[in-house]
JSON list of C-alpha atoms in Angstrom, two decimals:
[
{"chain": "A", "resi": 1335, "resn": "UNK", "atom": "CA", "xyz": [-20.78, -32.08, 52.77]},
{"chain": "A", "resi": 1336, "resn": "UNK", "atom": "CA", "xyz": [-18.29, -29.49, 53.47]},
{"chain": "A", "resi": 1337, "resn": "UNK", "atom": "CA", "xyz": [-14.76, -30.27, 54.48]},
{"chain": "A", "resi": 1338, "resn": "UNK", "atom": "CA", "xyz": [-14.43, -26.69, 56.56]},
{"chain": "A", "resi": 1339, "resn": "UNK", "atom": "CA", "xyz": [-11.44, -24.98, 56.19]},
{"chain": "A", "resi": 1340, "resn": "UNK", "atom": "CA", "xyz": [-11.21, -24.71, 59.76]},
{"chain": "A", "resi": 1341, "resn": "UNK", "atom": "CA", "xyz": [-12.63, -27.80, 61.98]},
{"chain": "A", "resi": 1342, "resn": "UNK", "atom": "CA", "xyz": [-14.72, -27.09, 64.56]},
{"chain": "A", "resi": 1343, "resn": "UNK", "atom": "CA", "xyz": [-12.84, -29.05, 67.58]},
{"chain": "A", "resi": 1344, "resn": "UNK", "atom": "CA", "xyz": [-14.75, -30.08, 70.94]},
{"chain": "A", "resi": 1345, "resn": "UNK", "atom": "CA", "xyz": [-12.98, -29.41, 74.11]},
{"chain": "A", "resi": 1346, "resn": "UNK", "atom": "CA", "xyz": [-9.86, -31.41, 74.25]},
{"chain": "A", "resi": 1347, "resn": "UNK", "atom": "CA", "xyz": [-9.94, -32.62, 77.79]},
{"chain": "A", "resi": 1348, "resn": "UNK", "atom": "CA", "xyz": [-6.14, -33.51, 77.41]},
{"chain": "A", "resi": 1349, "resn": "UNK", "atom": "CA", "xyz": [-3.03, -32.41, 76.72]},
{"chain": "A", "resi": 1350, "resn": "UNK", "atom": "CA", "xyz": [-3.24, -32.18, 72.81]},
{"chain": "A", "resi": 1351, "resn": "UNK", "atom": "CA", "xyz": [-2.81, -28.93, 71.45]},
{"chain": "A", "resi": 1352, "resn": "UNK", "atom": "CA", "xyz": [-5.86, -27.58, 69.26]},
{"chain": "A", "resi": 1353, "resn": "UNK", "atom": "CA", "xyz": [-3.00, -26.86, 66.55]},
{"chain": "A", "resi": 1354, "resn": "UNK", "atom": "CA", "xyz": [-1.61, -30.45, 66.41]},
{"chain": "A", "resi": 1355, "resn": "UNK", "atom": "CA", "xyz": [-5.08, -31.69, 66.23]},
{"chain": "A", "resi": 1356, "resn": "UNK", "atom": "CA", "xyz": [-6.03, -29.34, 63.37]},
{"chain": "A", "resi": 1357, "resn": "UNK", "atom": "CA", "xyz": [-2.86, -30.42, 61.48]},
{"chain": "A", "resi": 1358, "resn": "UNK", "atom": "CA", "xyz": [-3.66, -34.44, 61.98]},
{"chain": "A", "resi": 1359, "resn": "UNK", "atom": "CA", "xyz": [-7.14, -33.54, 60.42]},
{"chain": "A", "resi": 1360, "resn": "UNK", "atom": "CA", "xyz": [-5.92, -31.60, 57.61]},
{"chain": "A", "resi": 1361, "resn": "UNK", "atom": "CA", "xyz": [-3.41, -34.20, 56.60]},
{"chain": "A", "resi": 1362, "resn": "UNK", "atom": "CA", "xyz": [-6.22, -36.39, 55.77]},
{"chain": "A", "resi": 1363, "resn": "UNK", "atom": "CA", "xyz": [-8.51, -34.08, 54.62]},
{"chain": "A", "resi": 1364, "resn": "UNK", "atom": "CA", "xyz": [-8.13, -35.30, 50.85]},
{"chain": "A", "resi": 1365, "resn": "UNK", "atom": "CA", "xyz": [-8.95, -38.81, 52.36]},
{"chain": "A", "resi": 1366, "resn": "UNK", "atom": "CA", "xyz": [-12.27, -37.48, 53.72]},
{"chain": "A", "resi": 1367, "resn": "UNK", "atom": "CA", "xyz": [-13.25, -35.61, 50.68]},
{"chain": "A", "resi": 1368, "resn": "UNK", "atom": "CA", "xyz": [-12.85, -38.72, 48.62]},
{"chain": "A", "resi": 1369, "resn": "UNK", "atom": "CA", "xyz": [-15.06, -40.55, 50.57]},
{"chain": "A", "resi": 1370, "resn": "UNK", "atom": "CA", "xyz": [-17.55, -37.89, 49.91]},
{"chain": "A", "resi": 1371, "resn": "UNK", "atom": "CA", "xyz": [-17.00, -37.10, 46.26]},
{"chain": "A", "resi": 1372, "resn": "UNK", "atom": "CA", "xyz": [-17.00, -40.90, 45.39]},
{"chain": "A", "resi": 1373, "resn": "UNK", "atom": "CA", "xyz": [-20.56, -40.80, 46.30]},
{"chain": "A", "resi": 1374, "resn": "UNK", "atom": "CA", "xyz": [-21.26, -37.60, 44.69]},
{"chain": "A", "resi": 1375, "resn": "UNK", "atom": "CA", "xyz": [-20.43, -39.11, 41.52]},
{"chain": "A", "resi": 1376, "resn": "UNK", "atom": "CA", "xyz": [-23.57, -41.40, 42.11]},
{"chain": "A", "resi": 1377, "resn": "UNK", "atom": "CA", "xyz": [-25.83, -39.58, 43.93]},
{"chain": "A", "resi": 1378, "resn": "UNK", "atom": "CA", "xyz": [-25.02, -35.67, 42.90]},
{"chain": "A", "resi": 1379, "resn": "UNK", "atom": "CA", "xyz": [-27.92, -34.54, 45.35]},
{"chain": "A", "resi": 1380, "resn": "UNK", "atom": "CA", "xyz": [-25.76, -35.57, 48.19]},
{"chain": "A", "resi": 1381, "resn": "UNK", "atom": "CA", "xyz": [-25.73, -33.06, 51.16]},
{"chain": "A", "resi": 1382, "resn": "UNK", "atom": "CA", "xyz": [-25.66, -32.38, 54.57]},
{"chain": "A", "resi": 1383, "resn": "UNK", "atom": "CA", "xyz": [-23.54, -32.63, 57.46]},
{"chain": "A", "resi": 1384, "resn": "UNK", "atom": "CA", "xyz": [-21.13, -35.47, 59.45]},
{"chain": "A", "resi": 1385, "resn": "UNK", "atom": "CA", "xyz": [-20.19, -34.77, 62.69]},
{"chain": "A", "resi": 1386, "resn": "UNK", "atom": "CA", "xyz": [-18.13, -37.44, 64.43]},
{"chain": "A", "resi": 1387, "resn": "UNK", "atom": "CA", "xyz": [-16.65, -37.14, 68.30]},
{"chain": "A", "resi": 1388, "resn": "UNK", "atom": "CA", "xyz": [-13.73, -39.47, 68.83]},
{"chain": "A", "resi": 1389, "resn": "UNK", "atom": "CA", "xyz": [-11.20, -40.02, 71.79]},
{"chain": "A", "resi": 1390, "resn": "UNK", "atom": "CA", "xyz": [-7.47, -40.13, 71.36]},
{"chain": "A", "resi": 1391, "resn": "UNK", "atom": "CA", "xyz": [-5.92, -42.71, 73.88]},
{"chain": "A", "resi": 1392, "resn": "UNK", "atom": "CA", "xyz": [-2.36, -42.28, 75.72]},
{"chain": "A", "resi": 1393, "resn": "UNK", "atom": "CA", "xyz": [-0.65, -43.74, 72.73]},
{"chain": "A", "resi": 1394, "resn": "UNK", "atom": "CA", "xyz": [-2.18, -41.38, 70.12]},
{"chain": "A", "resi": 1395, "resn": "UNK", "atom": "CA", "xyz": [-4.72, -43.72, 68.67]},
{"chain": "A", "resi": 1396, "resn": "UNK", "atom": "CA", "xyz": [-8.18, -43.31, 68.16]},
{"chain": "A", "resi": 1397, "resn": "UNK", "atom": "CA", "xyz": [-9.88, -45.58, 70.47]},
{"chain": "A", "resi": 1398, "resn": "UNK", "atom": "CA", "xyz": [-13.62, -44.36, 70.42]},
{"chain": "A", "resi": 1399, "resn": "UNK", "atom": "CA", "xyz": [-15.50, -42.72, 67.61]},
{"chain": "A", "resi": 1400, "resn": "UNK", "atom": "CA", "xyz": [-19.21, -41.90, 67.37]},
{"chain": "A", "resi": 1401, "resn": "UNK", "atom": "CA", "xyz": [-21.25, -40.57, 65.09]},
{"chain": "A", "resi": 1402, "resn": "UNK", "atom": "CA", "xyz": [-23.19, -37.02, 66.95]},
{"chain": "A", "resi": 1403, "resn": "UNK", "atom": "CA", "xyz": [-25.02, -35.86, 63.80]},
{"chain": "A", "resi": 1404, "resn": "UNK", "atom": "CA", "xyz": [-25.60, -37.25, 60.59]},
{"chain": "A", "resi": 1405, "resn": "UNK", "atom": "CA", "xyz": [-27.84, -35.58, 57.78]},
{"chain": "A", "resi": 1406, "resn": "UNK", "atom": "CA", "xyz": [-26.04, -37.10, 54.79]},
{"chain": "A", "resi": 1407, "resn": "UNK", "atom": "CA", "xyz": [-27.87, -40.23, 55.00]},
{"chain": "A", "resi": 1408, "resn": "UNK", "atom": "CA", "xyz": [-25.30, -41.93, 53.05]},
{"chain": "A", "resi": 1409, "resn": "UNK", "atom": "CA", "xyz": [-23.93, -45.16, 55.08]},
{"chain": "A", "resi": 1410, "resn": "UNK", "atom": "CA", "xyz": [-21.41, -45.39, 52.47]},
{"chain": "A", "resi": 1411, "resn": "UNK", "atom": "CA", "xyz": [-19.60, -41.96, 53.21]},
{"chain": "A", "resi": 1412, "resn": "UNK", "atom": "CA", "xyz": [-20.54, -42.14, 57.01]},
{"chain": "A", "resi": 1413, "resn": "UNK", "atom": "CA", "xyz": [-18.44, -45.41, 57.36]},
{"chain": "A", "resi": 1414, "resn": "UNK", "atom": "CA", "xyz": [-15.65, -44.16, 54.99]},
{"chain": "A", "resi": 1415, "resn": "UNK", "atom": "CA", "xyz": [-15.10, -40.97, 57.29]},
{"chain": "A", "resi": 1416, "resn": "UNK", "atom": "CA", "xyz": [-15.48, -42.76, 60.33]},
{"chain": "A", "resi": 1417, "resn": "UNK", "atom": "CA", "xyz": [-12.92, -45.38, 59.26]},
{"chain": "A", "resi": 1418, "resn": "UNK", "atom": "CA", "xyz": [-10.57, -42.70, 58.16]},
{"chain": "A", "resi": 1419, "resn": "UNK", "atom": "CA", "xyz": [-10.75, -41.02, 61.70]},
{"chain": "A", "resi": 1420, "resn": "UNK", "atom": "CA", "xyz": [-9.99, -44.47, 63.09]},
{"chain": "A", "resi": 1421, "resn": "UNK", "atom": "CA", "xyz": [-6.91, -44.84, 61.32]},
{"chain": "A", "resi": 1422, "resn": "UNK", "atom": "CA", "xyz": [-5.87, -41.30, 62.48]},
{"chain": "A", "resi": 1423, "resn": "UNK", "atom": "CA", "xyz": [-2.30, -41.22, 64.39]},
{"chain": "A", "resi": 1424, "resn": "UNK", "atom": "CA", "xyz": [-2.13, -38.09, 66.84]},
{"chain": "A", "resi": 1425, "resn": "UNK", "atom": "CA", "xyz": [1.25, -37.45, 68.65]},
{"chain": "A", "resi": 1426, "resn": "UNK", "atom": "CA", "xyz": [0.55, -39.03, 72.63]},
{"chain": "A", "resi": 1427, "resn": "UNK", "atom": "CA", "xyz": [-1.25, -36.55, 74.78]},
{"chain": "A", "resi": 1428, "resn": "UNK", "atom": "CA", "xyz": [0.57, -34.72, 77.53]},
{"chain": "A", "resi": 1429, "resn": "UNK", "atom": "CA", "xyz": [0.17, -35.35, 81.18]},
{"chain": "A", "resi": 1430, "resn": "UNK", "atom": "CA", "xyz": [-0.50, -31.41, 81.65]}
]
C-alpha cells in the first residue's frame, strides 16, 4: 500500500476546500501508514490498493465511510485505516 504524496480526492460536493481536505489527510498520513507497516512486518508480501470514500457532516465529523476498492486482502489494515478516517476532524463545510 502506498500512501500517495498527493491523495486523489473525489468531488467535494460541499463547502470544503480541496487543500483543507489534503491537509487533514496529510496530518494523519503517519497513522495510516502505521496500519500498513504493522502488518507488513508480519506479511512481507502485503501489497495492493485501498480506496475509501467518506462523507463529512456539517460539524466536520466523518459521518459515513465506505471501502470502494480493497486489493490488500488484509482485514487488519482495512479496519485500521477505516477507523482512522472515522476519527478525522475536518473544519465545518461552508454553506456555499
